[in-house]
CSV table of C-alpha atoms in Angstrom, one decimal:
chain,number,residue,atom,x,y,z
A,6,MET,CA,103.2,83.9,83.5
A,7,TYR,CA,100.7,84.6,85.5
A,8,LEU,CA,98.2,86.2,83.3
A,9,LYS,CA,98.8,83.1,80.7
A,10,ALA,CA,97.8,80.4,83.5
A,11,LEU,CA,95.0,82.1,84.7
A,12,LYS,CA,93.4,82.9,81.3
A,13,PRO,CA,91.8,79.9,81.2
A,14,PHE,CA,89.7,80.8,84.6
A,15,LEU,CA,88.8,84.6,83.4
A,16,LYS,CA,86.2,86.1,81.8
A,17,GLU,CA,85.7,89.0,80.0
A,18,GLY,CA,84.6,92.3,82.0
A,19,VAL,CA,86.9,91.2,84.8
A,20,ALA,CA,89.2,93.4,86.6
A,21,ILE,CA,92.6,92.4,86.9
A,22,GLY,CA,95.3,94.1,89.1
A,23,ALA,CA,99.1,93.9,89.5
A,24,MET,CA,100.3,94.4,93.1
A,25,PRO,CA,103.2,96.3,92.9
A,26,GLY,CA,102.4,97.3,89.4
A,27,GLU,CA,104.7,97.7,87.1
A,28,GLY,CA,105.2,99.8,83.9
A,29,GLY,CA,103.9,98.0,80.9
A,30,PHE,CA,101.4,95.7,83.1
A,31,ASP,CA,98.8,96.7,80.5
A,32,LEU,CA,100.9,95.7,77.5
A,33,CYS,CA,101.8,92.4,79.2
A,34,ALA,CA,97.9,92.0,79.5
A,35,ILE,CA,97.5,92.5,75.8
A,36,HIS,CA,99.9,90.1,74.5
A,37,ASN,CA,98.9,87.5,76.9
A,38,LEU,CA,95.3,87.6,77.3
A,39,GLY,CA,93.9,89.6,73.7
A,40,SER,CA,93.6,92.8,72.9
A,41,ASP,CA,89.7,92.1,72.6
A,42,PHE,CA,89.9,90.7,76.1
A,43,VAL,CA,91.6,93.5,77.6
A,44,ARG,CA,89.5,96.1,76.0
A,45,ASN,CA,86.4,94.5,77.4
A,46,SER,CA,87.7,94.3,80.8
A,47,SER,CA,89.5,96.7,83.5
A,48,LEU,CA,93.1,97.0,84.1
A,49,PHE,CA,94.2,98.3,87.7
A,50,ALA,CA,98.1,98.2,89.2
A,51,LEU,CA,99.3,99.7,92.5
A,52,GLU,CA,102.4,101.8,92.7
A,53,THR,CA,103.3,99.5,95.7
A,54,LEU,CA,101.7,96.9,98.1
A,55,PRO,CA,99.5,98.6,100.9
A,56,TRP,CA,101.5,97.1,103.7
A,57,ALA,CA,104.6,97.1,105.2
A,58,CYS,CA,105.8,93.4,105.5
A,59,ARG,CA,108.6,91.6,106.4
A,60,ILE,CA,109.5,88.0,106.1
A,61,VAL,CA,109.3,85.7,109.4
A,62,GLU,CA,109.8,82.2,107.4
A,63,TYR,CA,110.3,82.1,103.9
A,64,GLY,CA,107.3,80.8,101.9
A,65,SER,CA,105.2,80.8,105.0
A,66,CYS,CA,105.0,83.6,107.5
A,67,VAL,CA,105.1,87.2,107.3
A,68,GLU,CA,104.7,89.7,109.8
A,69,VAL,CA,102.6,93.0,108.9
A,70,LEU,CA,104.5,95.7,110.4
A,71,GLY,CA,101.5,98.4,109.3
A,72,THR,CA,99.3,99.7,106.2
A,73,LYS,CA,100.5,102.6,104.2
A,74,LYS,CA,98.0,105.8,104.1
A,75,GLU,CA,98.2,106.3,100.3
A,76,VAL,CA,98.8,104.1,97.5
A,77,GLU,CA,99.0,105.5,94.0
A,78,ILE,CA,97.0,103.6,91.4
A,79,ILE,CA,96.2,103.4,87.8
A,80,VAL,CA,92.8,102.3,86.0
A,81,SER,CA,92.4,101.5,82.4
A,82,PRO,CA,88.3,100.7,82.8
A,83,LYS,CA,87.0,98.9,80.1
A,84,GLN,CA,86.0,100.7,76.8
A,85,GLY,CA,82.6,102.2,76.6
A,86,THR,CA,83.0,103.0,80.4
A,87,THR,CA,84.4,106.2,82.6
């Protein structure tokens, strides 16, 4: 849904990410943005959010309780890069 809404504003070569990432984010990007677009861009997904937060007021305010020391990330660089 979000990728489809963002598509008109994205240019090839951008880095597109998900926080937190879910399995299949790459497939969702290909489906919504097209395989050529994704092949010429970079994708990343974080295992979880890098912050521990609690909702104070739904829709307007959260409390950041702390940051996590480590968060795993998966990166798929654009084709032709390492």
